[in-house]
Amino acid sequence: MALKSTPVLFGLLTRLSRRTFSTSKALASKPVTVRDALNQALDEEMARDETVFLLGEEVAQYDGAYKVSRGLWKKYGDKRVIDTPITEAGFAGIAVGAAFAGLKPVCEFMTFNFSMQAIDHVINSAAKTFYMSAGAVPVPVVFRGPNGAAAGVAAQHSQCFGAWYSHCPGLKVLMPYSSEDAKGLLKAAIRDPDPVVFLEDEILYGVPFAMSDEALADDFVLPIGKAKVEREGQHITVVCAGKATDTALQAANELAGEGIECEVINLRSLRPLDFDTIARSVAKTHHIVTVEQGWPQSGIGAEICARVMESPSFFELDAPAWRVSGADVPMPYARSLETLALPRPPDVAAAVRAVLANRQVDDDDTHPQEQLHL
């Protein structure tokens, strides 16, 4: 039986601090928070390329709502770190226009929920202009900020936009998990000639992850469109991204005590999606579960399951593909309900056991079955 989770935020930080994280080298040199890794990436890219600038609400004199841009205004000044009014449609439009003109703006949304105010610029201007101009007008803009559930901020501040934006051709969509992900992927996003939606996680900002000497170097960049196998295993493939990666890894640790070895794949990139890594893993394990914090319908897990069904990977499966997702409801404000609306390690563990046994998940296995979706 899966253990009950501790209160959301403190439990998360405690579990994260206990766990050993995978890095690009076996020996890590120092722990770095996700917040500081993002700050390093911005600082290094602004120092490297004078066309890179940051704009958004409170990013300059206040050092950012989440302190991701700490110290950058003092270092680079008003022309490259720009405080904007509270008008997402306005400053997102400025960012896209600046990209049209050859600059490399990094546009921060205080939360991606507010990007809905600017979605016309993101989709119709940023994502489509390179195609509509027959390749004459590249749009090297990055839209970044916290995405998905935080804690106690209710329905209008808790949506995951991974599926929303990865639906749109012309955008690249990244969802980092660790500090290494955050730094390497943000630097790649800033250098990329296409518009990139960069989905961070507020809960992970203050979490330290070990970073290798390679990852701490100024020239460290991760490739866009390449997943990372966070944990190797031979019994079942668990595919996830962002905060869901921690949920999957916790479940994998629990299941390892039962002799079940999960191969946990951190997607890193939602579009382009590294299906080759998923397919290789499924060919080895013959089972797959996807984990995401977003809603189930038309979600990332649904896309992965569809690709498995439409490819030779289908013939590798010994049981149906399963999804573990957020509940199909607006995010509740009450903490007890908020906890139930998000996937937890016991939910993932129950899904894994059910897939390996090729049976339905029982109510005794986990909390209400609406959390799991075939």
Coordinates of C-alpha atoms in Angstrom, one line a residue:
M1 CA 0.0 0.0 0.0
A2 CA 1.4 3.4 -0.9
L3 CA 2.3 5.8 1.9
K4 CA 0.2 8.9 2.3
S5 CA 2.0 12.1 1.3
T6 CA 3.0 14.8 3.8
P7 CA 1.7 18.4 3.4
V8 CA 2.3 19.6 -0.1
L9 CA 5.1 22.1 0.1
F10 CA 7.1 21.0 3.1
G11 CA 6.8 17.3 2.2
L12 CA 8.0 18.1 -1.3
L13 CA 11.1 20.0 -0.1
T14 CA 11.9 17.3 2.4
R15 CA 11.7 14.5 -0.1
L16 CA 13.7 16.5 -2.7
S17 CA 16.5 17.2 -0.2
R18 CA 16.8 13.5 0.6
R19 CA 16.9 12.2 -2.9
T20 CA 20.0 11.8 -5.1
F21 CA 19.4 13.4 -8.5
S22 CA 20.9 12.4 -11.8
T23 CA 23.2 14.8 -13.4
S24 CA 25.3 14.9 -16.6
K25 CA 28.3 13.5 -14.7
A26 CA 28.5 11.0 -11.9
L27 CA 30.2 13.4 -9.5
A28 CA 28.3 16.6 -8.9
S29 CA 30.3 19.7 -7.7
K30 CA 27.7 21.8 -5.9
P31 CA 23.9 22.2 -5.3
V32 CA 22.2 25.0 -7.1
T33 CA 18.6 26.0 -6.9
V34 CA 16.4 26.1 -10.0
R35 CA 16.0 29.8 -9.4
D36 CA 19.7 30.4 -9.4
A37 CA 20.3 28.2 -12.4
L38 CA 17.8 30.3 -14.4
N39 CA 19.5 33.4 -13.2
Q40 CA 22.8 32.1 -14.3
A41 CA 21.4 31.3 -17.8
L42 CA 20.0 34.8 -18.2
D43 CA 23.2 36.4 -17.0
E44 CA 25.5 34.4 -19.2
E45 CA 23.4 34.9 -22.3
M46 CA 23.0 38.6 -21.7
A47 CA 26.8 38.9 -21.3
R48 CA 27.4 36.8 -24.4
D49 CA 24.9 38.6 -26.7
E50 CA 24.0 42.3 -26.4
T51 CA 20.8 41.8 -28.4
V52 CA 19.3 39.7 -25.5
F53 CA 17.1 41.6 -23.1
L54 CA 14.5 40.8 -20.4
L55 CA 11.1 42.5 -20.0
G56 CA 8.1 41.8 -17.8
E57 CA 6.4 42.9 -14.6
E58 CA 8.7 43.6 -11.7
V59 CA 11.7 42.0 -13.4
A60 CA 14.1 45.0 -12.9
Q61 CA 14.1 47.0 -9.7
Y62 CA 12.3 44.3 -7.7
D63 CA 14.5 41.6 -9.1
G64 CA 11.5 39.6 -10.3
A65 CA 8.4 38.3 -8.6
Y66 CA 10.3 35.1 -7.9
K67 CA 13.8 36.6 -7.8
V68 CA 14.9 34.9 -11.0
S69 CA 16.3 38.1 -12.4
R70 CA 18.1 39.1 -9.2
G71 CA 20.9 41.5 -9.9
L72 CA 20.4 41.7 -13.6
W73 CA 19.0 45.3 -13.6
K74 CA 21.9 46.6 -11.6
K75 CA 24.3 44.9 -13.9
Y76 CA 22.8 45.6 -17.3
G77 CA 20.6 48.7 -16.7
D78 CA 17.3 50.0 -17.8
K79 CA 17.7 49.3 -21.5
R80 CA 18.2 45.5 -21.1
V81 CA 16.1 44.7 -18.1
I82 CA 12.8 46.5 -18.5
D83 CA 9.9 46.8 -16.0
T84 CA 6.5 46.9 -17.8
P85 CA 3.0 47.9 -16.8
I86 CA 0.6 45.2 -15.9
T87 CA -0.5 44.5 -19.5
E88 CA 0.5 41.2 -20.9
A89 CA -0.9 41.9 -24.3
G90 CA 1.2 45.1 -24.4
F91 CA 4.6 43.8 -23.4
A92 CA 4.2 40.4 -25.2
G93 CA 3.5 42.4 -28.3
I94 CA 6.6 44.6 -27.7
A95 CA 8.7 41.4 -27.3
V96 CA 7.4 39.9 -30.6
G97 CA 8.0 43.1 -32.4
A98 CA 11.5 43.4 -31.1
A99 CA 12.2 39.8 -32.3
F100 CA 10.9 40.8 -35.7
A101 CA 13.5 43.6 -35.7
G102 CA 16.4 41.2 -34.8
L103 CA 16.6 41.5 -31.0
K104 CA 16.3 38.5 -28.7
P105 CA 13.7 39.3 -26.1
V106 CA 13.0 37.2 -23.0
C107 CA 9.5 37.9 -22.0
E108 CA 8.6 36.9 -18.5
F109 CA 5.0 36.2 -17.5
M110 CA 4.5 36.4 -13.7
T111 CA 2.5 33.3 -14.3
F112 CA 1.6 31.5 -17.5
N113 CA -2.1 31.8 -16.6
F114 CA -1.7 35.5 -17.5
S115 CA -0.3 34.6 -20.9
M116 CA -3.9 34.1 -22.0
Q117 CA -4.1 37.9 -22.1
A118 CA -1.3 37.8 -24.7
I119 CA -2.1 34.6 -26.6
D120 CA -2.8 36.3 -29.9
H121 CA 0.8 37.6 -29.9
V122 CA 2.2 34.2 -28.9
I123 CA 0.2 32.1 -31.4
N124 CA -0.7 34.4 -34.3
S125 CA 2.3 36.6 -34.3
A126 CA 5.2 34.7 -32.8
A127 CA 4.4 31.1 -33.9
K128 CA 3.2 31.8 -37.4
T129 CA 5.2 34.7 -38.8
F130 CA 8.3 32.7 -39.9
Y131 CA 6.0 30.4 -42.0
M132 CA 3.8 33.2 -43.3
S133 CA 6.9 35.3 -44.3
A134 CA 8.3 32.3 -46.3
G135 CA 11.2 32.2 -43.8
A136 CA 12.1 35.8 -44.2
V137 CA 11.3 36.9 -40.7
P138 CA 12.6 34.7 -37.8
V139 CA 11.1 35.3 -34.4
P140 CA 13.8 34.6 -31.7
V141 CA 11.6 35.3 -28.6
V142 CA 11.4 33.4 -25.4
F143 CA 8.2 33.4 -23.3
R144 CA 9.1 32.2 -19.8
G145 CA 7.6 32.1 -16.3
P146 CA 6.0 29.7 -13.7
N147 CA 3.5 27.3 -15.1
G148 CA 1.1 24.8 -13.5
A149 CA 0.0 24.3 -9.9
A150 CA 1.7 26.2 -7.1
A151 CA 0.1 26.0 -3.6
G152 CA -3.1 27.6 -2.5
V153 CA -3.6 29.9 -5.5
A154 CA -6.8 28.2 -6.8
A155 CA -8.2 27.7 -10.3
Q156 CA -7.1 30.9 -12.1
H157 CA -3.4 30.6 -11.2
S158 CA -2.8 26.8 -11.4
Q159 CA -3.2 25.7 -15.0
C160 CA -0.6 23.7 -16.9
F161 CA -0.2 25.1 -20.4
G162 CA 2.1 22.4 -21.7
A163 CA -0.6 20.8 -23.9
W164 CA -2.0 24.2 -24.9
Y165 CA 1.2 25.5 -26.4
S166 CA 2.7 22.3 -27.7
H167 CA -0.4 21.9 -29.8
C168 CA 0.7 24.8 -32.0
P169 CA 3.2 24.4 -34.9
G170 CA 5.8 27.1 -35.0
L171 CA 6.5 27.0 -31.2
K172 CA 9.0 25.1 -29.3
V173 CA 7.9 24.2 -25.8
L174 CA 10.3 23.3 -23.0
M175 CA 9.5 22.1 -19.4
P176 CA 12.6 21.8 -17.2
Y177 CA 12.7 19.8 -14.1
S178 CA 16.2 20.1 -12.4
S179 CA 18.6 23.0 -12.2
E180 CA 20.7 21.5 -15.0
D181 CA 17.5 21.4 -17.1
A182 CA 16.7 24.9 -16.3
K183 CA 20.1 26.4 -17.1
G184 CA 20.9 24.3 -20.2
L185 CA 17.4 24.6 -21.8
L186 CA 17.0 28.3 -21.1
K187 CA 20.3 29.1 -22.7
A188 CA 19.3 26.9 -25.7
A189 CA 15.9 28.7 -25.9
I190 CA 17.5 32.1 -26.0
R191 CA 19.9 31.1 -28.7
D192 CA 17.2 29.4 -30.8
P193 CA 15.9 31.3 -33.9
D194 CA 12.3 30.2 -33.2
P195 CA 9.8 31.3 -30.6
V196 CA 10.1 29.2 -27.4
V197 CA 7.6 28.8 -24.6
F198 CA 9.6 28.0 -21.5
L199 CA 7.4 26.5 -18.7
E200 CA 9.0 26.7 -15.2
D201 CA 7.5 25.5 -11.9
E202 CA 7.1 27.8 -8.9
I203 CA 7.3 24.9 -6.4
L204 CA 10.7 23.9 -7.8
Y205 CA 12.3 27.4 -7.8
G206 CA 13.8 27.1 -4.3
V207 CA 14.8 23.4 -4.6
P208 CA 18.6 22.7 -4.9
F209 CA 19.8 20.1 -7.4
A210 CA 23.4 18.9 -7.7
M211 CA 25.1 20.3 -10.8
S212 CA 28.2 19.0 -12.5
D213 CA 31.2 21.1 -13.4
E214 CA 30.1 20.8 -17.0
A215 CA 26.7 22.2 -16.2
L216 CA 28.1 25.1 -14.2
A217 CA 30.3 26.2 -17.1
D218 CA 29.3 29.3 -19.2
D219 CA 29.1 27.2 -22.4
F220 CA 26.8 24.6 -21.1
V221 CA 23.7 24.2 -23.4
L222 CA 21.3 21.3 -23.6
P223 CA 19.8 20.3 -26.9
I224 CA 16.1 21.1 -27.6
G225 CA 14.0 18.0 -28.4
K226 CA 16.1 15.5 -26.4
A227 CA 14.7 13.7 -23.4
K228 CA 16.8 12.4 -20.4
V229 CA 16.5 9.0 -18.8
E230 CA 16.5 10.0 -15.1
R231 CA 16.4 6.5 -13.8
E232 CA 17.0 3.3 -15.7
G233 CA 14.8 0.2 -15.3
Q234 CA 13.6 -2.9 -17.1
H235 CA 10.0 -3.4 -16.0
I236 CA 8.0 -0.3 -17.0
T237 CA 8.6 3.0 -18.8
V238 CA 7.3 6.1 -16.9
V239 CA 7.2 9.3 -19.0
C240 CA 7.0 12.7 -17.4
A241 CA 8.2 16.3 -17.5
G242 CA 8.6 19.2 -15.0
K243 CA 7.3 18.7 -11.5
A244 CA 5.7 15.4 -12.5
T245 CA 9.3 14.1 -12.9
D246 CA 9.7 14.3 -9.1
T247 CA 6.4 12.6 -8.6
A248 CA 7.5 9.8 -10.9
L249 CA 10.9 9.4 -9.3
Q250 CA 9.4 9.2 -5.8
A251 CA 7.0 6.5 -7.0
A252 CA 10.0 4.7 -8.7
N253 CA 11.9 4.7 -5.4
E254 CA 8.9 3.2 -3.6
L255 CA 8.4 0.5 -6.3
A256 CA 12.0 -0.4 -6.3
G257 CA 11.5 -1.7 -2.7
E258 CA 9.0 -4.1 -4.2
G259 CA 11.4 -5.3 -6.9
I260 CA 9.8 -3.2 -9.7
E261 CA 12.3 -1.1 -11.6
C262 CA 10.9 1.8 -13.5
E263 CA 12.6 3.6 -16.3
V264 CA 11.8 7.3 -15.7
I265 CA 12.0 9.5 -18.8
N266 CA 12.2 13.3 -18.2
L267 CA 10.9 14.7 -21.5
R268 CA 12.5 18.2 -21.0
S269 CA 11.0 19.2 -24.4
L270 CA 7.3 18.9 -25.2
R271 CA 7.6 20.2 -28.7
P272 CA 9.6 18.8 -30.4
L273 CA 8.9 15.6 -28.5
D274 CA 11.7 13.0 -28.3
F275 CA 9.6 9.9 -29.1
D276 CA 12.7 7.9 -30.1
T277 CA 13.8 7.8 -26.5
I278 CA 10.3 6.7 -25.4
A279 CA 10.2 4.0 -28.2
R280 CA 13.5 2.5 -27.2
S281 CA 12.4 2.3 -23.6
V282 CA 9.1 0.7 -24.4
A283 CA 11.0 -1.9 -26.6
K284 CA 12.9 -2.8 -23.4
T285 CA 10.1 -2.6 -20.8
H286 CA 7.0 -3.5 -22.8
H287 CA 4.9 -1.3 -20.5
I288 CA 4.2 2.5 -20.3
V289 CA 2.6 5.0 -17.9
T290 CA 2.6 8.7 -18.4
V291 CA 2.5 11.3 -15.6
E292 CA 1.5 15.0 -15.9
Q293 CA -0.1 17.7 -13.7
G294 CA -2.3 19.0 -16.5
W295 CA -5.8 17.9 -17.3
P296 CA -6.4 14.5 -19.0
Q297 CA -8.3 15.4 -22.1
S298 CA -6.0 16.2 -25.1
G299 CA -3.0 16.2 -22.7
I300 CA 0.6 15.4 -23.1
G301 CA 0.0 11.8 -21.9
A302 CA -2.8 11.5 -24.5
E303 CA -0.4 12.5 -27.2
I304 CA 2.3 10.1 -26.1
C305 CA -0.2 7.2 -25.9
A306 CA -1.5 8.1 -29.4
R307 CA 2.0 8.0 -30.8
V308 CA 2.6 4.6 -29.2
M309 CA -0.6 3.3 -30.7
E310 CA 0.3 4.7 -34.2
S311 CA 3.8 3.3 -34.2
P312 CA 5.6 0.0 -34.1
S313 CA 5.9 0.5 -30.3
F314 CA 2.3 -0.7 -30.0
F315 CA 3.4 -4.2 -30.9
E316 CA 5.9 -4.0 -28.0
L317 CA 3.3 -3.5 -25.4
D318 CA 2.2 -6.3 -23.1
A319 CA -0.5 -4.2 -21.5
P320 CA -2.4 -1.0 -22.3
A321 CA -0.7 2.4 -22.0
W322 CA -2.0 4.3 -18.9
R323 CA -2.1 8.0 -18.0
V324 CA -1.8 9.5 -14.6
S325 CA -2.9 13.2 -14.7
G326 CA -4.4 16.0 -12.8
A327 CA -8.1 15.6 -12.0
D328 CA -10.5 16.8 -14.7
V329 CA -11.7 19.8 -12.6
P330 CA -10.7 23.4 -12.1
M331 CA -8.0 23.5 -9.3
P332 CA -9.7 23.7 -5.9
Y333 CA -8.5 26.3 -3.3
A334 CA -8.9 24.0 -0.3
R335 CA -5.5 22.3 0.4
S336 CA -7.1 18.9 1.0
L337 CA -8.9 19.1 -2.4
E338 CA -5.9 20.6 -4.1
T339 CA -3.8 17.6 -3.0
L340 CA -6.3 15.2 -4.5
A341 CA -6.5 17.2 -7.8
L342 CA -2.8 16.6 -8.5
P343 CA -1.0 13.3 -9.2
R344 CA 0.8 11.9 -6.2
P345 CA 3.5 9.2 -5.9
P346 CA 0.9 6.7 -4.7
D347 CA -1.2 7.3 -7.8
V348 CA 1.8 6.6 -10.0
A349 CA 2.7 3.5 -8.0
A350 CA -0.8 2.2 -8.2
A351 CA -0.9 2.7 -12.0
V352 CA 2.4 0.9 -12.4
R353 CA 1.2 -2.1 -10.4
A354 CA -2.0 -2.2 -12.3
V355 CA -0.3 -2.1 -15.7
L356 CA 2.2 -4.8 -14.7
A357 CA -0.7 -6.9 -13.5
N358 CA -2.8 -5.9 -16.6
R359 CA -5.8 -5.0 -14.5
Q360 CA -7.9 -2.0 -13.5
V361 CA -6.8 0.2 -10.6
D362 CA -9.0 -0.5 -7.5
D363 CA -10.1 2.2 -5.1
D364 CA -8.1 0.5 -2.5
D365 CA -4.9 1.1 -4.5
T366 CA -5.1 4.9 -4.4
H367 CA -7.4 7.8 -3.9
P368 CA -10.5 8.2 -6.2
Q369 CA -10.0 6.6 -9.5
E370 CA -10.8 9.7 -11.4
Q371 CA -7.1 10.5 -11.0
L372 CA -6.3 7.7 -13.5
H373 CA -7.3 7.6 -17.1
L374 CA -7.1 4.9 -19.6

